[in-house]
Coordinates of C-alpha atoms and ligand atoms in Angstrom, one line a residue:
X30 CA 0.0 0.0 0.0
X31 CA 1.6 3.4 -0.8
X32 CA -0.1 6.0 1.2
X33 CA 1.4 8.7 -0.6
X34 CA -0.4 8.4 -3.7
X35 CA -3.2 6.3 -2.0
X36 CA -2.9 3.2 -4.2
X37 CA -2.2 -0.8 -4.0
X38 CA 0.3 -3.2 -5.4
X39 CA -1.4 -4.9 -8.8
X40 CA -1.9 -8.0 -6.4
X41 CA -3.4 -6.0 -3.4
X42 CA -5.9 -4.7 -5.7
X43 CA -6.6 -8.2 -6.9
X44 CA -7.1 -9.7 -3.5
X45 CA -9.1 -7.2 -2.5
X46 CA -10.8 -6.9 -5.4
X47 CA -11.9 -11.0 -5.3
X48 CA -12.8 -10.6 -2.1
X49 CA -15.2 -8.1 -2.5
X50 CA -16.7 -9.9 -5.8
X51 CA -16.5 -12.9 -3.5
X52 CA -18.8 -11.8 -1.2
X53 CA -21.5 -10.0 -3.7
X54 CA -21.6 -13.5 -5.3
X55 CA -22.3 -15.3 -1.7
X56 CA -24.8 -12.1 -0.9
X57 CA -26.7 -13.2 -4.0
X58 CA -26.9 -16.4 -4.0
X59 CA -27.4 -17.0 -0.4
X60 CA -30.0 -14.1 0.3
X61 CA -33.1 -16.1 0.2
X62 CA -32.0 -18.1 3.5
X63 CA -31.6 -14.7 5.1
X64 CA -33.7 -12.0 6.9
X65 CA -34.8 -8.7 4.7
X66 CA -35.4 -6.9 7.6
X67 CA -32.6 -4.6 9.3
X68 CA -32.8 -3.4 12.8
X69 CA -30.8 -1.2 15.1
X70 CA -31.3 1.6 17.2
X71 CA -28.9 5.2 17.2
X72 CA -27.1 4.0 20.0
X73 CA -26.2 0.6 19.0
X74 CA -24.5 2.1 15.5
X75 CA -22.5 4.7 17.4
X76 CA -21.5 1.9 19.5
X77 CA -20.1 0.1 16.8
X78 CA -19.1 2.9 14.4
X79 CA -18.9 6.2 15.9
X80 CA -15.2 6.9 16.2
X81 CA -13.2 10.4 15.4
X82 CA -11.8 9.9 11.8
X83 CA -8.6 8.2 12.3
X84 CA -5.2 9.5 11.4
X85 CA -3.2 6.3 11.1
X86 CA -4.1 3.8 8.2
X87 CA -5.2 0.2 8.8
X88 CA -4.7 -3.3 7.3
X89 CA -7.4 -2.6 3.6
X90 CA -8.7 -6.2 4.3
X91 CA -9.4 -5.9 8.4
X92 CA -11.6 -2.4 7.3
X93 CA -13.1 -4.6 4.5
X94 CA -13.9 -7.3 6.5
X95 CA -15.4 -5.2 9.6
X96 CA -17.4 -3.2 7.0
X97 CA -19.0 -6.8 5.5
X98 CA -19.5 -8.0 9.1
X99 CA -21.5 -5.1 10.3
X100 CA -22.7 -2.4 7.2
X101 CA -23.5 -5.1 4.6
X102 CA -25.1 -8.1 6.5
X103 CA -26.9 -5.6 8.9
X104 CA -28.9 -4.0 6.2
X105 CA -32.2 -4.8 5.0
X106 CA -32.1 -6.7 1.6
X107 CA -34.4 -5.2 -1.1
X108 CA -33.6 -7.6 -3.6
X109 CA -35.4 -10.6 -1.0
X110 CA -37.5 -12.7 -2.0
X111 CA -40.0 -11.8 0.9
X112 CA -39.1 -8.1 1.1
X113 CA -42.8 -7.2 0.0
X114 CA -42.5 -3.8 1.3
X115 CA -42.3 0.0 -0.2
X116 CA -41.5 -0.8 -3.4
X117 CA -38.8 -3.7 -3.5
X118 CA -35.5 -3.3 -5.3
X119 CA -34.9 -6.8 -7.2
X120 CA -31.6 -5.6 -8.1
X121 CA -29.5 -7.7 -10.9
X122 CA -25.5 -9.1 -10.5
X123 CA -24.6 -8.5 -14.5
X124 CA -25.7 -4.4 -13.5
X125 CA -24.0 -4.4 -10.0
X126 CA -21.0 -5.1 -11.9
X127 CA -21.8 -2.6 -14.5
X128 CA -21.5 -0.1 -11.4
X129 CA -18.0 -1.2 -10.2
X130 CA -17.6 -1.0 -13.8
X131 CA -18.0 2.5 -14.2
X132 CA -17.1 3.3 -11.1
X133 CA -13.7 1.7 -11.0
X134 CA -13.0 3.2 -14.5
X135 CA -14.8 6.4 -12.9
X136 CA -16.2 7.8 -16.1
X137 CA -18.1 10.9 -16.3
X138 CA -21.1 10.5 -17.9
X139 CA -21.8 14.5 -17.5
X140 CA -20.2 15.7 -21.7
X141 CA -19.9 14.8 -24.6
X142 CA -15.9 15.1 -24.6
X143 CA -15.3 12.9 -21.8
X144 CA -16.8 9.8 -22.9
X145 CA -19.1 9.9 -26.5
X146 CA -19.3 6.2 -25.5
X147 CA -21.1 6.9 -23.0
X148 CA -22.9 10.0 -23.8
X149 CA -24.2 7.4 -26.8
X150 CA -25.4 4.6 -25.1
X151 CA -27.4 7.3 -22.5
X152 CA -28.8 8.0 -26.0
X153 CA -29.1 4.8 -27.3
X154 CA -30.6 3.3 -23.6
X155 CA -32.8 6.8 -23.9
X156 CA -34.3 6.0 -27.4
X157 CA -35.3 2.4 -26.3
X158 CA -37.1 3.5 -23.5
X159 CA -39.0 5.9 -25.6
X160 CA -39.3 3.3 -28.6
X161 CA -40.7 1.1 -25.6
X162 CA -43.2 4.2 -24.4
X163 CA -44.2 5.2 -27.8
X164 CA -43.0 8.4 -27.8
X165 CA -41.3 10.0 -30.8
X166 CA -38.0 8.5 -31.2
X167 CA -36.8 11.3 -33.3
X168 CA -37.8 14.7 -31.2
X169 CA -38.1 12.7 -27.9
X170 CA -35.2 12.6 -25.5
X171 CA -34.3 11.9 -21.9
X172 CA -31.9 11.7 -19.0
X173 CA -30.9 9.5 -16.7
X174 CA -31.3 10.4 -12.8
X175 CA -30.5 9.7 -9.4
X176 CA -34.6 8.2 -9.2
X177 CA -37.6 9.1 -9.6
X178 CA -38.2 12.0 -7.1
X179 CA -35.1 13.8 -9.4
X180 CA -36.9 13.1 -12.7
X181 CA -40.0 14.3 -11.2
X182 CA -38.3 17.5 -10.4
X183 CA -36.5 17.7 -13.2
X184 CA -40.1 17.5 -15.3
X185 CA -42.0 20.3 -12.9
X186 CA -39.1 22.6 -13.6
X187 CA -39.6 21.9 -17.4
X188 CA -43.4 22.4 -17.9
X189 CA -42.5 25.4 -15.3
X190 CA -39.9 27.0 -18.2
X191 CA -41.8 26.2 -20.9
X192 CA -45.4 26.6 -19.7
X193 CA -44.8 29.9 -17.7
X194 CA -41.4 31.3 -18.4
X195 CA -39.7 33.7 -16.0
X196 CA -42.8 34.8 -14.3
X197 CA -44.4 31.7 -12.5
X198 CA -45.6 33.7 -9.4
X199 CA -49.7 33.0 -11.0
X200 CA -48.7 29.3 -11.9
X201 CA -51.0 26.3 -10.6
X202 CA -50.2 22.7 -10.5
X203 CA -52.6 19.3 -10.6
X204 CA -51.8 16.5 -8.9
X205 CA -53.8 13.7 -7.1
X206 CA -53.9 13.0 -3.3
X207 CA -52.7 9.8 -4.6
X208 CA -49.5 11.2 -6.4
X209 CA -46.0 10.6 -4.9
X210 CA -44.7 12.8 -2.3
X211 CA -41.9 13.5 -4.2
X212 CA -43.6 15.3 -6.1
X213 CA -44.9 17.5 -3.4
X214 CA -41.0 17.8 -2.6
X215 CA -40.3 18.8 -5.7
X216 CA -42.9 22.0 -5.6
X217 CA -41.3 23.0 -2.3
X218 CA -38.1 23.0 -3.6
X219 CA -39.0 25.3 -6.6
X220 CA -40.0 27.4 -3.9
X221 CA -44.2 27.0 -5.5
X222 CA -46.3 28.2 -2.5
X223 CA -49.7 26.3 -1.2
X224 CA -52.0 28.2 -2.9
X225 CA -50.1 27.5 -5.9
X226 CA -50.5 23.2 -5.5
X227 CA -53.7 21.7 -6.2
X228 CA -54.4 18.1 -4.2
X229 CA -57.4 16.7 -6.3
X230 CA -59.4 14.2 -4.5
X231 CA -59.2 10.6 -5.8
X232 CA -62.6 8.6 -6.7
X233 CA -63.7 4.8 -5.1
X234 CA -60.6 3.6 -6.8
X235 CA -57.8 6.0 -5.9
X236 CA -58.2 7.8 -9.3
X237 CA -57.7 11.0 -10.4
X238 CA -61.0 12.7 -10.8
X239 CA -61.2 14.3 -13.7
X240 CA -64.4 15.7 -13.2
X241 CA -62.9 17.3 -10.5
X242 CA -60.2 18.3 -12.4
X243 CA -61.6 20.3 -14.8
X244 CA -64.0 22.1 -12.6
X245 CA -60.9 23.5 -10.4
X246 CA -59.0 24.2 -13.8
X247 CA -62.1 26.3 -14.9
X248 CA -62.3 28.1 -11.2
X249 CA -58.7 28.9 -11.3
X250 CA -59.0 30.8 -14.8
X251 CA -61.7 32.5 -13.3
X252 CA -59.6 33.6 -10.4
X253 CA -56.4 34.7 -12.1
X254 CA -54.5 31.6 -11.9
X255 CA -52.6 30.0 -14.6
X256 CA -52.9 26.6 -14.6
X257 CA -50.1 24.7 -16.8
X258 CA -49.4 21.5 -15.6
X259 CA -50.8 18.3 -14.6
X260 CA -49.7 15.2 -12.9
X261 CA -50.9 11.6 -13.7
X262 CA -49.5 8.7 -12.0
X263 CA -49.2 5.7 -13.7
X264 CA -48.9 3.0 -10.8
X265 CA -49.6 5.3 -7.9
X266 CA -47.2 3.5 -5.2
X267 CA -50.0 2.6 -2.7
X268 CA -52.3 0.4 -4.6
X269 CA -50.6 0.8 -8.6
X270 CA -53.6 2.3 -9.3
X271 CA -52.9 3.9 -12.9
X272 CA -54.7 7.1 -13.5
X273 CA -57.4 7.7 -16.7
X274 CA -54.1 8.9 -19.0
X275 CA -56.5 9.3 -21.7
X276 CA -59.1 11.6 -20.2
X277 CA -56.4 13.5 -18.5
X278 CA -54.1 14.1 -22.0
X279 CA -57.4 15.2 -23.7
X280 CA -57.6 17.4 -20.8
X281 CA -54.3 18.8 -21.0
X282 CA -54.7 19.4 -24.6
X283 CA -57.8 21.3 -24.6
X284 CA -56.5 23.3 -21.6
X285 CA -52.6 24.1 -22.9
X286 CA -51.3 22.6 -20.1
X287 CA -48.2 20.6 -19.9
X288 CA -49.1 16.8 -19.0
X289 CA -46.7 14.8 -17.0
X290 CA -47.2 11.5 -15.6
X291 CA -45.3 9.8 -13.1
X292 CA -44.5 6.4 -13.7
X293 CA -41.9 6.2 -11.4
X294 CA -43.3 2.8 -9.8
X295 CA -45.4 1.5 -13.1
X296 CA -44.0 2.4 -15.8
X297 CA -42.1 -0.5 -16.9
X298 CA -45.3 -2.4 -16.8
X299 CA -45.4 -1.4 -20.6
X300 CA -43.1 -4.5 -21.6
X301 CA -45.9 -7.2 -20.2
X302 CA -48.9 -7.5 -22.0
X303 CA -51.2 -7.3 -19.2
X304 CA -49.3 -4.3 -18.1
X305 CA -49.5 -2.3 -21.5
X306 CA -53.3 -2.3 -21.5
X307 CA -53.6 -0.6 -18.5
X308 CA -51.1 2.1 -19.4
X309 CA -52.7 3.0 -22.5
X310 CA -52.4 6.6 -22.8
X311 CA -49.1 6.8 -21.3
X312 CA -47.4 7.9 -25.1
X313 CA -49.4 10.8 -24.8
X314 CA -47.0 12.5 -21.9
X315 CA -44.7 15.6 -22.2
X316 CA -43.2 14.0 -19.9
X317 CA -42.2 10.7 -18.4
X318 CA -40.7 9.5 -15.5
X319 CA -40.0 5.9 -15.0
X320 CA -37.4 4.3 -12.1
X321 CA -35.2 1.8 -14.1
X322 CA -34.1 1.3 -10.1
X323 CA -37.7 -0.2 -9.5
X324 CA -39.1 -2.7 -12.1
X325 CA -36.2 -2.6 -14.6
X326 CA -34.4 -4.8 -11.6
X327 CA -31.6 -2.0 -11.7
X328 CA -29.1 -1.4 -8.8
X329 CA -30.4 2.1 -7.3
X330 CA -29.5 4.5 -8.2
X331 CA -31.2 4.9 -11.0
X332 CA -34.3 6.8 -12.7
X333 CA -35.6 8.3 -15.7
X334 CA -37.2 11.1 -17.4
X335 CA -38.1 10.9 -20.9
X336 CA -39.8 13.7 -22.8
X337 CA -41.5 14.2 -26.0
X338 CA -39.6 17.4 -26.9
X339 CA -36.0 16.9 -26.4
X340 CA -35.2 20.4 -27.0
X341 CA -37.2 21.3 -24.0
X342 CA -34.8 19.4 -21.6
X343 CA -31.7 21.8 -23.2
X344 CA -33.8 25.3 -23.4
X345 CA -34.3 24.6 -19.6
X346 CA -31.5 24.1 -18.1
X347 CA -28.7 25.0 -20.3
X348 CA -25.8 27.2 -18.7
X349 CA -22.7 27.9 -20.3
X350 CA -19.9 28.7 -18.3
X351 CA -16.5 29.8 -19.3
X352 CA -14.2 26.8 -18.0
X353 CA -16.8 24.4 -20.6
X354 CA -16.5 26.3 -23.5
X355 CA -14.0 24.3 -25.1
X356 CA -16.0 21.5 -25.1
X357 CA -19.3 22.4 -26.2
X358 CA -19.6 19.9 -29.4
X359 CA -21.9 19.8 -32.2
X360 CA -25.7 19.5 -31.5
X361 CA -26.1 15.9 -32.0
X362 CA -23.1 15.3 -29.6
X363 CA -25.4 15.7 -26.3
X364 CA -24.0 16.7 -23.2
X365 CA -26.5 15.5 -20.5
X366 CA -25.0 18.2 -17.8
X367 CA -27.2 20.5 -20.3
X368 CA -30.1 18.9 -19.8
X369 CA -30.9 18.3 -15.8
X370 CA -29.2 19.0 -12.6
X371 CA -26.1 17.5 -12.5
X372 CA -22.6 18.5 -13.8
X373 CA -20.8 16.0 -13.0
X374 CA -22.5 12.8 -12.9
X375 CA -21.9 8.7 -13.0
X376 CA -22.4 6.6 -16.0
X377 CA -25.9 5.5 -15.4
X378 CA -26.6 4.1 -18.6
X379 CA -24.0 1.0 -18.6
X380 CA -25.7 -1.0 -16.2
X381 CA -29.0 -0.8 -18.4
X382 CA -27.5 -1.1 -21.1
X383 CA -25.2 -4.1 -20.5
X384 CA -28.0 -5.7 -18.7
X385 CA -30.6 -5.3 -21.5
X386 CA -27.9 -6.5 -23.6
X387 CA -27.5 -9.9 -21.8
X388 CA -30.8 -10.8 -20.5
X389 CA -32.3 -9.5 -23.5
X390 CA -35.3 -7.3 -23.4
X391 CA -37.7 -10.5 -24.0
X392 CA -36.5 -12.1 -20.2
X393 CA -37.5 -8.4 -19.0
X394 CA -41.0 -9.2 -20.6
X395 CA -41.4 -12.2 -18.9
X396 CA -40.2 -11.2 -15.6
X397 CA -42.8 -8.5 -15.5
X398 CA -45.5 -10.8 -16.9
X399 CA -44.7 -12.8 -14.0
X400 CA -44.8 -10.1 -11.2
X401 CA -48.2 -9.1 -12.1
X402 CA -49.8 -12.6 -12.5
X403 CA -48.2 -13.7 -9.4
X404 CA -50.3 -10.8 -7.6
X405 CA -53.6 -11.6 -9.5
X406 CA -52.3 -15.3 -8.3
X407 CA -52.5 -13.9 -4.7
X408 CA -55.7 -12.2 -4.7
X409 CA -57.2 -15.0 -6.1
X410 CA -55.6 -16.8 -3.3
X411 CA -57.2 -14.6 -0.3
X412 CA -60.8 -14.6 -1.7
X413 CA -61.1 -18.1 -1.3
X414 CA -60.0 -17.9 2.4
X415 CA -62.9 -16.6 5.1
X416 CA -60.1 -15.0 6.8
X417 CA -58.7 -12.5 4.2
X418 CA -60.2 -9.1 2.9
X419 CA -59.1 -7.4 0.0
X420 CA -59.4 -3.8 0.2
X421 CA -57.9 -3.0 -3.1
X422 CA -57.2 -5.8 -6.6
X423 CA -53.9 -6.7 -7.4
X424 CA -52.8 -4.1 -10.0
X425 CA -49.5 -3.8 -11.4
X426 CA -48.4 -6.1 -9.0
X427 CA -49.4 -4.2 -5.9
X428 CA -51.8 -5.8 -3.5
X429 CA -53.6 -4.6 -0.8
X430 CA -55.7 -6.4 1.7
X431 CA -56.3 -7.4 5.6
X432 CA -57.0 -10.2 8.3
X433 CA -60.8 -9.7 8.6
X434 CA -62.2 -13.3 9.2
X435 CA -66.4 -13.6 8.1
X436 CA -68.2 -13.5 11.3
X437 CA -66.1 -11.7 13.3
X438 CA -67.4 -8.5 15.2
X439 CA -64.4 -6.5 15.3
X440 CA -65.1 -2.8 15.2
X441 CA -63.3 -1.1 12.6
X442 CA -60.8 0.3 15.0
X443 CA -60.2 -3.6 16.6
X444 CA -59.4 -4.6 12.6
X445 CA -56.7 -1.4 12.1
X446 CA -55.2 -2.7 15.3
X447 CA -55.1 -6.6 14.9
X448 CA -53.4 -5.9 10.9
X449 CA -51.1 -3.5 12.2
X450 CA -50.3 -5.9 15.1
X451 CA -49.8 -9.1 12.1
X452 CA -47.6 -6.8 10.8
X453 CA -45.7 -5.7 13.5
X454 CA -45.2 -9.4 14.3
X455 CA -44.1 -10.5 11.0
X456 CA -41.7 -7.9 11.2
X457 CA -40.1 -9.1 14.5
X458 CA -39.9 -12.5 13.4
X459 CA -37.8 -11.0 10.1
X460 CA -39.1 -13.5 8.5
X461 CA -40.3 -11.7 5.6
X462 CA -40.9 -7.6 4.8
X463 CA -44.4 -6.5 5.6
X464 CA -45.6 -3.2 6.4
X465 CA -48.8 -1.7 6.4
X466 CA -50.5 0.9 4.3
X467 CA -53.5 3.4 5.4
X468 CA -56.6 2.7 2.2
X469 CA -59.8 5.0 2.8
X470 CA -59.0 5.2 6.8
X471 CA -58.4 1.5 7.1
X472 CA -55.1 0.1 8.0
X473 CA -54.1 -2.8 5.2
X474 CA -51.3 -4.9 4.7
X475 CA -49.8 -4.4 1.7
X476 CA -47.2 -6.7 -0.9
X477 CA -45.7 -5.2 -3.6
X478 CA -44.2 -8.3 -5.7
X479 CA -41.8 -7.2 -8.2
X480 CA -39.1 -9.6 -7.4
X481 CA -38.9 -12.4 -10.2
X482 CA -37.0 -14.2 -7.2
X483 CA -40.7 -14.3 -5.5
X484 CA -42.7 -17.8 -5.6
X485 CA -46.0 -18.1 -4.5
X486 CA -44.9 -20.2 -1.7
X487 CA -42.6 -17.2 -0.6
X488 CA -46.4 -15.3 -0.5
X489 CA -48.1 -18.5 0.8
X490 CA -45.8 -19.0 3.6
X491 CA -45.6 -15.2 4.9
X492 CA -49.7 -15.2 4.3
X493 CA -49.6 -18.5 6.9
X494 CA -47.4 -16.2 9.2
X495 CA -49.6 -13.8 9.3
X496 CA -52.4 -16.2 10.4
X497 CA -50.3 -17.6 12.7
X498 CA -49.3 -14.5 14.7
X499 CA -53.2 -13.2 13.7
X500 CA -54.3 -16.5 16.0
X501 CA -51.7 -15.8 18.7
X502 CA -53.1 -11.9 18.9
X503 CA -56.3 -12.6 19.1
X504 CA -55.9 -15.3 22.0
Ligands
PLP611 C1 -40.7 5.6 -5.8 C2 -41.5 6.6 -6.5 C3 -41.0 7.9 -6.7 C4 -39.7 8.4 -6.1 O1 -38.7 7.7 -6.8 P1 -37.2 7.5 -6.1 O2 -36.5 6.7 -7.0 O3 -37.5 6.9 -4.8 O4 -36.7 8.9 -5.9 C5 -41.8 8.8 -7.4 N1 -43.1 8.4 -7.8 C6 -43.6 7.2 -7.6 C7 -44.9 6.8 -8.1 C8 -42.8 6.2 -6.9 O5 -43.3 5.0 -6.7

């Protein structure tokens, strides 16, 4: 180790290097046999890592080993075959390399200059995705994020620029009560006030009302307002409910208003058949954000934005300062730091890429299919039992429902309290990941099964959990 320049010998970097990729390949192929669940309180981490940064260097595979020992396998595992929670992240090996990949060659993926390669394939990667979405190929365009909650922002401040221009201080926005809070987050940050956010109630089935809709469009004409955007959400991360895109678009159209939808959690249902019907309408977005980190099975961190108007992505947020003049390019050279947030950011696009590349786009397909007929599978599942309620269908994978056995005379209050006590128990056992969700006042457990790794006797089992504790509770 030469701490002067802060490098290994070839063959240190090797050894630790193998030992690293030695214990991702155990992590994977042994993490069905462990618990998804995490625990720990504030005072037991400082106990085991607060220390004052240390001046003296250590053996590089003693800090690798403590770090596996107690970071790594004391962390929840999102990519668990039972982690049913929030919405899973059924990560892939061939992108997790793709990471260290990029990382270890640590290319920026911000300009042209510094890597067409991969400025290209965040192109090429780009134009699938809106090839996949039906949006124009041609004028369309896109940029790769952090998640979804960036390509949310990175949309509002779009329609913002090019619905509004400088003076936004009259501007209203639609979204549902059902719409990610993200999206909420991204308001505040652009500094939009209360009176400039409109919540529109949800109908029966947690979607938007566009009744409602239009009737607070027309009232905020008549008051001054300017409305210019809307929000859909096309798998709304509670129930995957998927808004009327249609209705909304035609909406948006008649109204001049900027249309976004937010498929952040949905989107990719697009590749599975059952999927595609219910996002019909989706193509007809300004905007688009999916979250290649949710059900493209990508390593986070990773989202999307895709837009029908590439140009709009560059008039927005284009700067040019002096130190990157020399580097500006022709206009088909695209240098994504002119087109969102970041500057300097990693090379997203390689793990999709070189994923899509070796599955192939078809195994994609079918892992989705499979998510969303394992859910239907499910449902199907707890109708037949006299114990089970389900408070909302399986949709886009996403299913919602809650101990309630026929006959019973639990008050409403006694239900909310024996499901959030199943789940509090399923929890402590860590046997599998299940939290509840709050549905029309009612607490409900909630499985979100994305994972491809997920078998119905992985849903079967926790379900017989779940009965089991529900037994014990009730005495
Ligand atoms: C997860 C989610 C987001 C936020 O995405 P992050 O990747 O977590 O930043 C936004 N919208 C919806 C519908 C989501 O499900």
């Amino acid at each position: 180790m030469n701490k002067d320049t802060l490098e290994l010998s070839a063959e240190e970097m090797r050894s630790y290097g193998y030992s690293i990729v030695d214990t991702v390949v155990e992590h994977f192929h042994t993490q069905r046999e462990k618990q998804p669940n995490a625990s720990g309180t504030r005072e037991e981490m400082d106990t085991l890592f607060l220390e004052e940064a240390p001046e003296k260097s250590s053996d590089p595979q003693e800090v690798l080993d403590f770090v596996v020992e107690k970071v790594m396998k004391k962390s929840a595992i999102p990519s668990h075959p039972k982690a049913f929670s929030f919405v899973p992240g059924p990560s892939n090996y061939i992108s997790a390399m793709a990471d260290t990949l990029a990382t270890g060659f640590n290319i920026f993926g911000g300009g042209w200059s510094q890597s067409p390669p991969a400025a290209e394939l965040e192109i090429v990667t780009i134009s699938w995705l809106l090839k996949i979405f039906g949006f124009p190929v041609k004028k369309g365009g896109g940029i790769f994020t952090s998640g979804g909650s960036m390509a949310n922002l990175t949309a509002i401040v779009t329609a913002r620029r090019v619905k509004c221009g400088d003076d936004f201080s009259k501007a209203v926005i639609y979204l549902s009560d059902q719409a990610h809070s993200s999206n909420i987050k991204a308001l505040r940050i652009i500094g939009f006030l209360k009176e400039q956010i409109r919540l529109i109630p949800t109908d029966s089935e947690f979607k938007f009302s566009t009744i409602k809709l239009k009737s607070a469009i027309a009232r905020d004409r008549l008051e001054g307002y300017q409305p210019f955007c809307v929000i859909a959400t096309a798998g709304t991360t509670n129930t995957g409910t998927v808004d009327p895109l249609g209705d909304i678009s035609k909406i948006c159209k008649a109204e001049d208003l900027w249309f976004h939808i937010d498929g952040a959690y949905g989107g990719a249902a697009i590749l599975a058949k059952n999927g595609k019907q219910l996002l019909k309408g989706i193509s007809k977005a300004d905007s688009l954000t999916v979250d290649p980190h949710k059900w493209f099975f990508q390593p986070y961190e990773m989202g999307c934005l895709l837009i029908r108007h590439h140009k709009h992505l560059k008039s927005t947020f284009v700067e040019k300062p002096e130190y990157l003049r020399d580097i500006e390019g022709n206009e088909s050279e695209i240098n994504f730091y002119d087109h969102g947030v970041q500057l300097t950011r990693r090379f997203r696009a390689l793990k999709f890429y070189i994923s899509i590349k070796t599955f192939g786009l078809k195994a994609f397909r079918n892992a989705i299919t499979y998510n969303i007929e394992i859910a239907e599978k499910t449902e199907r599942f707890l109708r037949k039992s006299a114990k089970w309620e389900v408070v909302s269908p399986a949709t886009l994978a996403i299913i919602n429902f809650r101990f309630n056995p026929i006959g019973n005379s639990y008050s409403e209050k006694q239900l909310d309290a024996l499901n959030q006590k199943i789940s509090g128990a399923v929890m402590d056992s860590r046997e599998a990941q299940l939290v509840t969700t709050v549905l029309n006042g009612q607490v409900v457990l909630r499985m979100c099964l994305i994972n491809p790794r997920t078998t119905f006797q992985d849903v079967k089992d926790t379900l017989a959990l779940c009965e089991r504790f529900a037994s014990e509770i009730e005495g």
